[in-house]
JSON list of C-alpha atoms in Angstrom, two decimals:
[
{"chain": "A", "resi": 1, "resn": "MET", "atom": "CA", "xyz": [23.53, -54.05, 237.29]},
{"chain": "A", "resi": 2, "resn": "GLY", "atom": "CA", "xyz": [21.56, -54.83, 239.86]},
{"chain": "A", "resi": 3, "resn": "CYS", "atom": "CA", "xyz": [22.19, -53.93, 243.64]},
{"chain": "A", "resi": 4, "resn": "GLU", "atom": "CA", "xyz": [20.25, -56.36, 245.53]},
{"chain": "A", "resi": 5, "resn": "THR", "atom": "CA", "xyz": [23.71, -56.85, 247.71]},
{"chain": "A", "resi": 6, "resn": "PRO", "atom": "CA", "xyz": [24.27, -53.21, 249.24]},
{"chain": "A", "resi": 7, "resn": "SER", "atom": "CA", "xyz": [27.81, -54.08, 250.59]},
{"chain": "A", "resi": 8, "resn": "ALA", "atom": "CA", "xyz": [28.90, -54.73, 246.36]},
{"chain": "A", "resi": 9, "resn": "LEU", "atom": "CA", "xyz": [27.23, -51.94, 245.02]},
{"chain": "A", "resi": 10, "resn": "PRO", "atom": "CA", "xyz": [28.82, -51.22, 241.53]},
{"chain": "A", "resi": 11, "resn": "PHE", "atom": "CA", "xyz": [29.00, -47.70, 242.07]},
{"chain": "A", "resi": 12, "resn": "ASP", "atom": "CA", "xyz": [31.93, -46.58, 239.78]},
{"chain": "A", "resi": 13, "resn": "LEU", "atom": "CA", "xyz": [30.03, -49.07, 236.87]},
{"chain": "A", "resi": 14, "resn": "PHE", "atom": "CA", "xyz": [26.90, -46.85, 236.82]},
{"chain": "A", "resi": 15, "resn": "ASP", "atom": "CA", "xyz": [29.24, -43.79, 236.99]},
{"chain": "A", "resi": 16, "resn": "LYS", "atom": "CA", "xyz": [31.59, -44.77, 234.05]},
{"chain": "A", "resi": 17, "resn": "ALA", "atom": "CA", "xyz": [28.51, -46.20, 231.88]},
{"chain": "A", "resi": 18, "resn": "ALA", "atom": "CA", "xyz": [26.52, -43.30, 232.34]},
{"chain": "A", "resi": 19, "resn": "ASN", "atom": "CA", "xyz": [29.79, -41.35, 231.47]},
{"chain": "A", "resi": 20, "resn": "CYS", "atom": "CA", "xyz": [30.06, -43.35, 228.11]},
{"chain": "A", "resi": 21, "resn": "PHE", "atom": "CA", "xyz": [26.23, -42.49, 227.51]},
{"chain": "A", "resi": 22, "resn": "LYS", "atom": "CA", "xyz": [26.97, -38.93, 227.98]},
{"chain": "A", "resi": 23, "resn": "LEU", "atom": "CA", "xyz": [29.85, -39.02, 225.54]},
{"chain": "A", "resi": 24, "resn": "ALA", "atom": "CA", "xyz": [27.61, -40.54, 222.93]},
{"chain": "A", "resi": 25, "resn": "LYS", "atom": "CA", "xyz": [24.99, -37.99, 223.64]},
{"chain": "A", "resi": 26, "resn": "SER", "atom": "CA", "xyz": [22.31, -40.64, 224.45]},
{"chain": "A", "resi": 27, "resn": "TRP", "atom": "CA", "xyz": [20.94, -38.65, 227.23]},
{"chain": "A", "resi": 28, "resn": "ASP", "atom": "CA", "xyz": [18.12, -40.88, 228.03]},
{"chain": "A", "resi": 29, "resn": "ARG", "atom": "CA", "xyz": [20.00, -43.88, 228.46]},
{"chain": "A", "resi": 30, "resn": "ALA", "atom": "CA", "xyz": [22.79, -42.14, 230.61]},
{"chain": "A", "resi": 31, "resn": "GLY", "atom": "CA", "xyz": [19.61, -40.63, 232.73]},
{"chain": "A", "resi": 32, "resn": "ALA", "atom": "CA", "xyz": [18.37, -44.12, 233.42]},
{"chain": "A", "resi": 33, "resn": "VAL", "atom": "CA", "xyz": [21.80, -45.52, 234.56]},
{"chain": "A", "resi": 34, "resn": "TYR", "atom": "CA", "xyz": [21.93, -42.36, 237.21]},
{"chain": "A", "resi": 35, "resn": "VAL", "atom": "CA", "xyz": [18.30, -43.27, 238.18]},
{"chain": "A", "resi": 36, "resn": "LYS", "atom": "CA", "xyz": [19.30, -46.95, 239.09]},
{"chain": "A", "resi": 37, "resn": "LEU", "atom": "CA", "xyz": [22.51, -45.37, 240.94]},
{"chain": "A", "resi": 38, "resn": "ALA", "atom": "CA", "xyz": [20.16, -43.21, 242.91]},
{"chain": "A", "resi": 39, "resn": "SER", "atom": "CA", "xyz": [18.05, -46.42, 244.04]},
{"chain": "A", "resi": 40, "resn": "CYS", "atom": "CA", "xyz": [21.23, -48.11, 244.98]},
{"chain": "A", "resi": 41, "resn": "HIS", "atom": "CA", "xyz": [22.37, -45.10, 247.11]},
{"chain": "A", "resi": 42, "resn": "LEU", "atom": "CA", "xyz": [18.77, -45.08, 248.85]},
{"chain": "A", "resi": 43, "resn": "LYS", "atom": "CA", "xyz": [19.22, -49.12, 250.10]},
{"chain": "A", "resi": 44, "resn": "LEU", "atom": "CA", "xyz": [22.01, -47.72, 251.66]},
{"chain": "A", "resi": 45, "resn": "ASP", "atom": "CA", "xyz": [20.21, -44.35, 252.80]},
{"chain": "A", "resi": 46, "resn": "SER", "atom": "CA", "xyz": [22.55, -42.13, 251.37]},
{"chain": "A", "resi": 47, "resn": "LYS", "atom": "CA", "xyz": [20.31, -39.65, 250.89]},
{"chain": "A", "resi": 48, "resn": "HIS", "atom": "CA", "xyz": [23.04, -36.95, 249.59]},
{"chain": "A", "resi": 49, "resn": "GLU", "atom": "CA", "xyz": [24.58, -39.48, 247.24]},
{"chain": "A", "resi": 50, "resn": "ALA", "atom": "CA", "xyz": [20.93, -40.06, 245.95]},
{"chain": "A", "resi": 51, "resn": "ALA", "atom": "CA", "xyz": [20.02, -36.66, 245.47]},
{"chain": "A", "resi": 52, "resn": "SER", "atom": "CA", "xyz": [23.41, -36.08, 243.48]},
{"chain": "A", "resi": 53, "resn": "ALA", "atom": "CA", "xyz": [22.36, -38.81, 241.34]},
{"chain": "A", "resi": 54, "resn": "TYR", "atom": "CA", "xyz": [19.07, -36.91, 240.51]},
{"chain": "A", "resi": 55, "resn": "ALA", "atom": "CA", "xyz": [20.75, -34.11, 239.82]},
{"chain": "A", "resi": 56, "resn": "ASN", "atom": "CA", "xyz": [22.69, -35.72, 237.14]},
{"chain": "A", "resi": 57, "resn": "VAL", "atom": "CA", "xyz": [19.40, -37.43, 235.70]},
{"chain": "A", "resi": 58, "resn": "ALA", "atom": "CA", "xyz": [18.02, -33.80, 235.57]},
{"chain": "A", "resi": 59, "resn": "TYR", "atom": "CA", "xyz": [21.36, -32.67, 233.71]},
{"chain": "A", "resi": 60, "resn": "CYS", "atom": "CA", "xyz": [20.86, -35.47, 231.24]},
{"chain": "A", "resi": 61, "resn": "TYR", "atom": "CA", "xyz": [16.63, -35.23, 230.58]},
{"chain": "A", "resi": 62, "resn": "LYS", "atom": "CA", "xyz": [17.27, -31.53, 230.13]},
{"chain": "A", "resi": 63, "resn": "LYS", "atom": "CA", "xyz": [18.56, -32.29, 226.77]},
{"chain": "A", "resi": 64, "resn": "THR", "atom": "CA", "xyz": [15.14, -34.30, 226.21]},
{"chain": "A", "resi": 65, "resn": "ASN", "atom": "CA", "xyz": [12.57, -34.17, 228.57]},
{"chain": "A", "resi": 66, "resn": "MET", "atom": "CA", "xyz": [12.10, -31.01, 230.45]},
{"chain": "A", "resi": 67, "resn": "ARG", "atom": "CA", "xyz": [9.26, -32.01, 232.33]},
{"chain": "A", "resi": 68, "resn": "GLU", "atom": "CA", "xyz": [11.36, -35.12, 233.65]},
{"chain": "A", "resi": 69, "resn": "ALA", "atom": "CA", "xyz": [14.12, -33.10, 234.54]},
{"chain": "A", "resi": 70, "resn": "ILE", "atom": "CA", "xyz": [12.12, -31.00, 236.65]},
{"chain": "A", "resi": 71, "resn": "SER", "atom": "CA", "xyz": [10.76, -33.89, 238.30]},
{"chain": "A", "resi": 72, "resn": "CYS", "atom": "CA", "xyz": [13.99, -35.20, 238.99]},
{"chain": "A", "resi": 73, "resn": "LEU", "atom": "CA", "xyz": [15.06, -31.79, 240.34]},
{"chain": "A", "resi": 74, "resn": "GLU", "atom": "CA", "xyz": [12.37, -31.96, 242.78]},
{"chain": "A", "resi": 75, "resn": "GLN", "atom": "CA", "xyz": [13.40, -35.04, 244.22]},
{"chain": "A", "resi": 76, "resn": "ALA", "atom": "CA", "xyz": [16.89, -34.05, 244.70]},
{"chain": "A", "resi": 77, "resn": "VAL", "atom": "CA", "xyz": [15.78, -31.02, 246.19]},
{"chain": "A", "resi": 78, "resn": "HIS", "atom": "CA", "xyz": [13.65, -32.83, 248.73]},
{"chain": "A", "resi": 79, "resn": "MET", "atom": "CA", "xyz": [16.51, -35.17, 249.78]},
{"chain": "A", "resi": 80, "resn": "PHE", "atom": "CA", "xyz": [18.72, -32.49, 250.19]},
{"chain": "A", "resi": 81, "resn": "LEU", "atom": "CA", "xyz": [16.17, -30.59, 252.44]},
{"chain": "A", "resi": 82, "resn": "ASP", "atom": "CA", "xyz": [15.79, -33.78, 254.55]},
{"chain": "A", "resi": 83, "resn": "ILE", "atom": "CA", "xyz": [19.32, -33.60, 255.63]},
{"chain": "A", "resi": 84, "resn": "GLY", "atom": "CA", "xyz": [19.34, -30.07, 256.18]},
{"chain": "A", "resi": 85, "resn": "ARG", "atom": "CA", "xyz": [21.52, -29.37, 252.44]},
{"chain": "A", "resi": 86, "resn": "LEU", "atom": "CA", "xyz": [19.12, -25.88, 252.61]},
{"chain": "A", "resi": 87, "resn": "ASN", "atom": "CA", "xyz": [21.88, -24.43, 250.28]},
{"chain": "A", "resi": 88, "resn": "MET", "atom": "CA", "xyz": [21.58, -27.17, 247.49]},
{"chain": "A", "resi": 89, "resn": "SER", "atom": "CA", "xyz": [18.00, -27.26, 247.74]},
{"chain": "A", "resi": 90, "resn": "ALA", "atom": "CA", "xyz": [18.08, -23.32, 246.90]},
{"chain": "A", "resi": 91, "resn": "ARG", "atom": "CA", "xyz": [20.70, -24.03, 244.22]},
{"chain": "A", "resi": 92, "resn": "TYR", "atom": "CA", "xyz": [18.05, -26.48, 242.80]},
{"chain": "A", "resi": 93, "resn": "TYR", "atom": "CA", "xyz": [14.78, -24.58, 243.65]},
{"chain": "A", "resi": 94, "resn": "LYS", "atom": "CA", "xyz": [16.79, -22.25, 241.56]},
{"chain": "A", "resi": 95, "resn": "GLU", "atom": "CA", "xyz": [17.38, -24.08, 238.66]},
{"chain": "A", "resi": 96, "resn": "ILE", "atom": "CA", "xyz": [13.85, -25.49, 238.65]},
{"chain": "A", "resi": 97, "resn": "GLY", "atom": "CA", "xyz": [12.58, -21.88, 238.23]},
{"chain": "A", "resi": 98, "resn": "GLU", "atom": "CA", "xyz": [15.20, -21.29, 235.56]},
{"chain": "A", "resi": 99, "resn": "LEU", "atom": "CA", "xyz": [13.42, -24.44, 233.48]},
{"chain": "A", "resi": 100, "resn": "TYR", "atom": "CA", "xyz": [9.94, -23.06, 233.81]},
{"chain": "A", "resi": 101, "resn": "GLU", "atom": "CA", "xyz": [11.08, -19.56, 232.32]},
{"chain": "A", "resi": 102, "resn": "GLN", "atom": "CA", "xyz": [13.17, -21.26, 229.21]},
{"chain": "A", "resi": 103, "resn": "GLU", "atom": "CA", "xyz": [9.39, -22.83, 229.18]},
{"chain": "A", "resi": 104, "resn": "GLU", "atom": "CA", "xyz": [7.79, -19.52, 229.11]},
{"chain": "A", "resi": 105, "resn": "ASN", "atom": "CA", "xyz": [5.87, -20.57, 232.39]},
{"chain": "A", "resi": 106, "resn": "LEU", "atom": "CA", "xyz": [6.45, -17.44, 234.22]},
{"chain": "A", "resi": 107, "resn": "LYS", "atom": "CA", "xyz": [3.68, -18.58, 236.85]},
{"chain": "A", "resi": 108, "resn": "GLN", "atom": "CA", "xyz": [5.67, -21.82, 237.62]},
{"chain": "A", "resi": 109, "resn": "ALA", "atom": "CA", "xyz": [9.36, -20.14, 237.95]},
{"chain": "A", "resi": 110, "resn": "ILE", "atom": "CA", "xyz": [8.30, -17.53, 239.96]},
{"chain": "A", "resi": 111, "resn": "ILE", "atom": "CA", "xyz": [6.90, -20.25, 242.64]},
{"chain": "A", "resi": 112, "resn": "TYR", "atom": "CA", "xyz": [10.53, -21.67, 242.26]},
{"chain": "A", "resi": 113, "resn": "TYR", "atom": "CA", "xyz": [12.57, -18.65, 242.42]},
{"chain": "A", "resi": 114, "resn": "GLU", "atom": "CA", "xyz": [10.68, -17.31, 245.60]},
{"chain": "A", "resi": 115, "resn": "LYS", "atom": "CA", "xyz": [11.12, -20.95, 247.13]},
{"chain": "A", "resi": 116, "resn": "ALA", "atom": "CA", "xyz": [15.03, -20.27, 246.73]},
{"chain": "A", "resi": 117, "resn": "THR", "atom": "CA", "xyz": [14.88, -16.68, 248.20]},
{"chain": "A", "resi": 118, "resn": "ILE", "atom": "CA", "xyz": [15.33, -18.38, 251.68]},
{"chain": "A", "resi": 119, "resn": "PHE", "atom": "CA", "xyz": [18.84, -18.01, 250.85]},
{"chain": "A", "resi": 120, "resn": "SER", "atom": "CA", "xyz": [19.64, -15.34, 248.99]},
{"chain": "A", "resi": 121, "resn": "GLU", "atom": "CA", "xyz": [18.52, -11.71, 247.41]},
{"chain": "A", "resi": 122, "resn": "GLY", "atom": "CA", "xyz": [19.52, -12.65, 243.98]},
{"chain": "A", "resi": 123, "resn": "HIS", "atom": "CA", "xyz": [16.51, -15.40, 244.15]},
{"chain": "A", "resi": 124, "resn": "LEU", "atom": "CA", "xyz": [14.40, -12.79, 245.01]},
{"chain": "A", "resi": 125, "resn": "LEU", "atom": "CA", "xyz": [15.53, -10.38, 242.45]},
{"chain": "A", "resi": 126, "resn": "ASN", "atom": "CA", "xyz": [14.63, -13.25, 239.86]},
{"chain": "A", "resi": 127, "resn": "ALA", "atom": "CA", "xyz": [11.37, -14.06, 240.88]},
{"chain": "A", "resi": 128, "resn": "GLY", "atom": "CA", "xyz": [10.59, -10.15, 240.86]},
{"chain": "A", "resi": 129, "resn": "ILE", "atom": "CA", "xyz": [11.86, -9.44, 237.79]},
{"chain": "A", "resi": 130, "resn": "CYS", "atom": "CA", "xyz": [9.25, -12.16, 236.32]},
{"chain": "A", "resi": 131, "resn": "GLN", "atom": "CA", "xyz": [6.50, -10.33, 237.79]},
{"chain": "A", "resi": 132, "resn": "LEU", "atom": "CA", "xyz": [7.81, -7.39, 236.09]},
{"chain": "A", "resi": 133, "resn": "CYS", "atom": "CA", "xyz": [7.22, -9.67, 233.21]},
{"chain": "A", "resi": 134, "resn": "LYS", "atom": "CA", "xyz": [3.49, -9.92, 233.26]},
{"chain": "A", "resi": 135, "resn": "GLY", "atom": "CA", "xyz": [3.08, -6.23, 233.82]},
{"chain": "A", "resi": 136, "resn": "ASP", "atom": "CA", "xyz": [0.51, -6.13, 236.43]},
{"chain": "A", "resi": 137, "resn": "VAL", "atom": "CA", "xyz": [1.33, -3.72, 239.23]},
{"chain": "A", "resi": 138, "resn": "VAL", "atom": "CA", "xyz": [-0.50, -4.81, 241.81]},
{"chain": "A", "resi": 139, "resn": "ALA", "atom": "CA", "xyz": [0.86, -7.81, 241.39]},
{"chain": "A", "resi": 140, "resn": "ILE", "atom": "CA", "xyz": [4.40, -6.52, 241.95]},
{"chain": "A", "resi": 141, "resn": "ASN", "atom": "CA", "xyz": [3.59, -4.37, 244.71]},
{"chain": "A", "resi": 142, "resn": "ASN", "atom": "CA", "xyz": [2.21, -7.55, 246.27]},
{"chain": "A", "resi": 143, "resn": "ALA", "atom": "CA", "xyz": [4.82, -9.76, 245.55]},
{"chain": "A", "resi": 144, "resn": "LEU", "atom": "CA", "xyz": [7.18, -6.89, 246.65]},
{"chain": "A", "resi": 145, "resn": "GLU", "atom": "CA", "xyz": [5.66, -7.13, 250.25]},
{"chain": "A", "resi": 146, "resn": "ARG", "atom": "CA", "xyz": [5.66, -11.24, 250.21]},
{"chain": "A", "resi": 147, "resn": "TYR", "atom": "CA", "xyz": [9.66, -10.90, 249.95]},
{"chain": "A", "resi": 148, "resn": "GLN", "atom": "CA", "xyz": [10.22, -8.60, 252.41]},
{"chain": "A", "resi": 149, "resn": "GLU", "atom": "CA", "xyz": [7.96, -10.96, 254.59]},
{"chain": "A", "resi": 150, "resn": "LEU", "atom": "CA", "xyz": [9.90, -13.82, 253.50]},
{"chain": "A", "resi": 151, "resn": "ASP", "atom": "CA", "xyz": [13.55, -12.04, 253.93]},
{"chain": "A", "resi": 152, "resn": "PRO", "atom": "CA", "xyz": [13.10, -9.02, 256.58]},
{"chain": "A", "resi": 153, "resn": "THR", "atom": "CA", "xyz": [16.91, -7.58, 255.19]},
{"chain": "A", "resi": 154, "resn": "PHE", "atom": "CA", "xyz": [15.72, -7.63, 251.32]},
{"chain": "A", "resi": 155, "resn": "SER", "atom": "CA", "xyz": [14.13, -4.26, 252.04]},
{"chain": "A", "resi": 156, "resn": "GLY", "atom": "CA", "xyz": [17.80, -2.61, 252.35]},
{"chain": "A", "resi": 157, "resn": "THR", "atom": "CA", "xyz": [19.17, -4.55, 249.48]},
{"chain": "A", "resi": 158, "resn": "ARG", "atom": "CA", "xyz": [19.94, -3.01, 246.41]},
{"chain": "A", "resi": 159, "resn": "GLU", "atom": "CA", "xyz": [18.21, -5.64, 244.51]},
{"chain": "A", "resi": 160, "resn": "CYS", "atom": "CA", "xyz": [14.82, -4.41, 246.14]},
{"chain": "A", "resi": 161, "resn": "LYS", "atom": "CA", "xyz": [15.57, -0.56, 245.18]},
{"chain": "A", "resi": 162, "resn": "LEU", "atom": "CA", "xyz": [15.64, -1.53, 241.97]},
{"chain": "A", "resi": 163, "resn": "LEU", "atom": "CA", "xyz": [12.34, -3.63, 241.75]},
{"chain": "A", "resi": 164, "resn": "VAL", "atom": "CA", "xyz": [10.72, -0.62, 243.28]},
{"chain": "A", "resi": 165, "resn": "ASP", "atom": "CA", "xyz": [11.97, 1.72, 241.62]},
{"chain": "A", "resi": 166, "resn": "LEU", "atom": "CA", "xyz": [11.19, -0.73, 237.81]},
{"chain": "A", "resi": 167, "resn": "GLU", "atom": "CA", "xyz": [7.68, -0.77, 239.44]},
{"chain": "A", "resi": 168, "resn": "ALA", "atom": "CA", "xyz": [7.13, 2.71, 239.90]},
{"chain": "A", "resi": 169, "resn": "ALA", "atom": "CA", "xyz": [8.44, 3.54, 236.26]},
{"chain": "A", "resi": 170, "resn": "ILE", "atom": "CA", "xyz": [5.83, 0.99, 234.94]},
{"chain": "A", "resi": 171, "resn": "ASP", "atom": "CA", "xyz": [3.11, 2.29, 236.98]},
{"chain": "A", "resi": 172, "resn": "GLU", "atom": "CA", "xyz": [4.04, 5.88, 235.37]},
{"chain": "A", "resi": 173, "resn": "GLU", "atom": "CA", "xyz": [4.64, 4.41, 232.18]},
{"chain": "A", "resi": 174, "resn": "ASP", "atom": "CA", "xyz": [8.25, 6.06, 232.20]},
{"chain": "A", "resi": 175, "resn": "VAL", "atom": "CA", "xyz": [10.45, 4.62, 229.47]},
{"chain": "A", "resi": 176, "resn": "ALA", "atom": "CA", "xyz": [12.70, 7.12, 230.43]},
{"chain": "A", "resi": 177, "resn": "LYS", "atom": "CA", "xyz": [13.13, 6.21, 234.22]},
{"chain": "A", "resi": 178, "resn": "PHE", "atom": "CA", "xyz": [12.59, 2.16, 233.13]},
{"chain": "A", "resi": 179, "resn": "THR", "atom": "CA", "xyz": [16.25, 3.06, 231.68]},
{"chain": "A", "resi": 180, "resn": "GLY", "atom": "CA", "xyz": [17.55, 4.84, 234.35]},
{"chain": "A", "resi": 181, "resn": "CYS", "atom": "CA", "xyz": [17.18, 2.48, 236.84]},
{"chain": "A", "resi": 182, "resn": "LEU", "atom": "CA", "xyz": [18.44, -0.22, 235.21]},
{"chain": "A", "resi": 183, "resn": "LYS", "atom": "CA", "xyz": [21.72, 1.74, 234.34]},
{"chain": "A", "resi": 184, "resn": "GLU", "atom": "CA", "xyz": [22.19, 3.01, 237.74]},
{"chain": "A", "resi": 185, "resn": "TYR", "atom": "CA", "xyz": [22.26, -0.79, 239.34]},
{"chain": "A", "resi": 186, "resn": "ASP", "atom": "CA", "xyz": [24.16, -2.50, 236.08]},
{"chain": "A", "resi": 187, "resn": "SER", "atom": "CA", "xyz": [27.34, 0.61, 237.33]},
{"chain": "A", "resi": 188, "resn": "MET", "atom": "CA", "xyz": [27.41, -1.32, 240.21]},
{"chain": "A", "resi": 189, "resn": "THR", "atom": "CA", "xyz": [26.55, -4.82, 239.84]},
{"chain": "A", "resi": 190, "resn": "LYS", "atom": "CA", "xyz": [26.20, -6.22, 236.00]},
{"chain": "A", "resi": 191, "resn": "LEU", "atom": "CA", "xyz": [23.32, -7.38, 235.04]},
{"chain": "A", "resi": 192, "resn": "ASP", "atom": "CA", "xyz": [23.50, -11.38, 233.62]},
{"chain": "A", "resi": 193, "resn": "GLU", "atom": "CA", "xyz": [22.02, -12.02, 230.30]},
{"chain": "A", "resi": 194, "resn": "TRP", "atom": "CA", "xyz": [18.51, -13.74, 231.69]},
{"chain": "A", "resi": 195, "resn": "ARG", "atom": "CA", "xyz": [18.22, -11.09, 233.44]},
{"chain": "A", "resi": 196, "resn": "THR", "atom": "CA", "xyz": [18.98, -9.11, 230.91]},
{"chain": "A", "resi": 197, "resn": "THR", "atom": "CA", "xyz": [16.64, -10.43, 228.60]},
{"chain": "A", "resi": 198, "resn": "LEU", "atom": "CA", "xyz": [13.75, -10.23, 230.24]},
{"chain": "A", "resi": 199, "resn": "LEU", "atom": "CA", "xyz": [14.15, -6.46, 231.62]},
{"chain": "A", "resi": 200, "resn": "LEU", "atom": "CA", "xyz": [14.60, -5.32, 227.92]},
{"chain": "A", "resi": 201, "resn": "ARG", "atom": "CA", "xyz": [11.35, -7.31, 227.07]},
{"chain": "A", "resi": 202, "resn": "VAL", "atom": "CA", "xyz": [9.55, -5.41, 229.95]},
{"chain": "A", "resi": 203, "resn": "LYS", "atom": "CA", "xyz": [11.30, -2.41, 228.27]},
{"chain": "A", "resi": 204, "resn": "GLU", "atom": "CA", "xyz": [9.64, -3.22, 224.84]},
{"chain": "A", "resi": 205, "resn": "ALA", "atom": "CA", "xyz": [6.23, -3.60, 226.30]},
{"chain": "A", "resi": 206, "resn": "LEU", "atom": "CA", "xyz": [6.43, -0.63, 228.34]},
{"chain": "A", "resi": 207, "resn": "LYS", "atom": "CA", "xyz": [8.01, 1.42, 224.90]},
{"chain": "A", "resi": 208, "resn": "ALA", "atom": "CA", "xyz": [4.93, -0.21, 223.18]},
{"chain": "A", "resi": 209, "resn": "LYS", "atom": "CA", "xyz": [2.63, 1.27, 225.73]},
{"chain": "A", "resi": 210, "resn": "GLU", "atom": "CA", "xyz": [3.70, 4.74, 225.95]},
{"chain": "A", "resi": 211, "resn": "LEU", "atom": "CA", "xyz": [3.21, 4.73, 221.90]},
{"chain": "A", "resi": 212, "resn": "GLU", "atom": "CA", "xyz": [-0.03, 3.89, 222.33]},
{"chain": "A", "resi": 213, "resn": "GLU", "atom": "CA", "xyz": [-1.03, 6.38, 224.61]},
{"chain": "A", "resi": 214, "resn": "ASP", "atom": "CA", "xyz": [0.78, 8.72, 222.36]},
{"chain": "A", "resi": 215, "resn": "ASP", "atom": "CA", "xyz": [-1.32, 7.46, 219.47]},
{"chain": "A", "resi": 216, "resn": "LEU", "atom": "CA", "xyz": [-4.79, 8.00, 221.54]},
{"chain": "A", "resi": 217, "resn": "THR", "atom": "CA", "xyz": [-3.55, 12.10, 222.19]}
]
């Protein structure tokens, strides 16, 4: 299936082939078909369709090759940015952040969550939670200042208040205060599974530090 003649591009055939490979769980072959589809769309300068095809490539490669999945999402983001689809760009920046978080690469996860923040304080909260996991109070404070520069409205949000309060609890090594902050926020806005898992990780580290301090006294 070539695409030398743009007027006769077999887009439907590519879609059908990719879907067949996905049903067979042949993820690499499905991804390869979507790459060809993206190439054909680019020949017509159809960046939106090409970007969507690269997003489909990433979906397939997530099953077999995380690095390739990230690379394809980055290509999708660049195309969406070129055509002014900022919300789509933010969506895929967030997705890249999630993939890096799955790889336990918090440094890169933070970078991509922050890139997504131009559009939603929720992404800033994700980036802030990753900062909390690192346990560096100075770095957390610096990050909070940067987030407020990225989005001047962020300082007035419940998400910002949560991060500030959690940072204070970490600084004071106060597990009870940390828990109270989470309960207060969660009572109004339910924390999803990803955020809950990471925040529990921070809480356990704080609890271990508190116990360590008690042993020394």
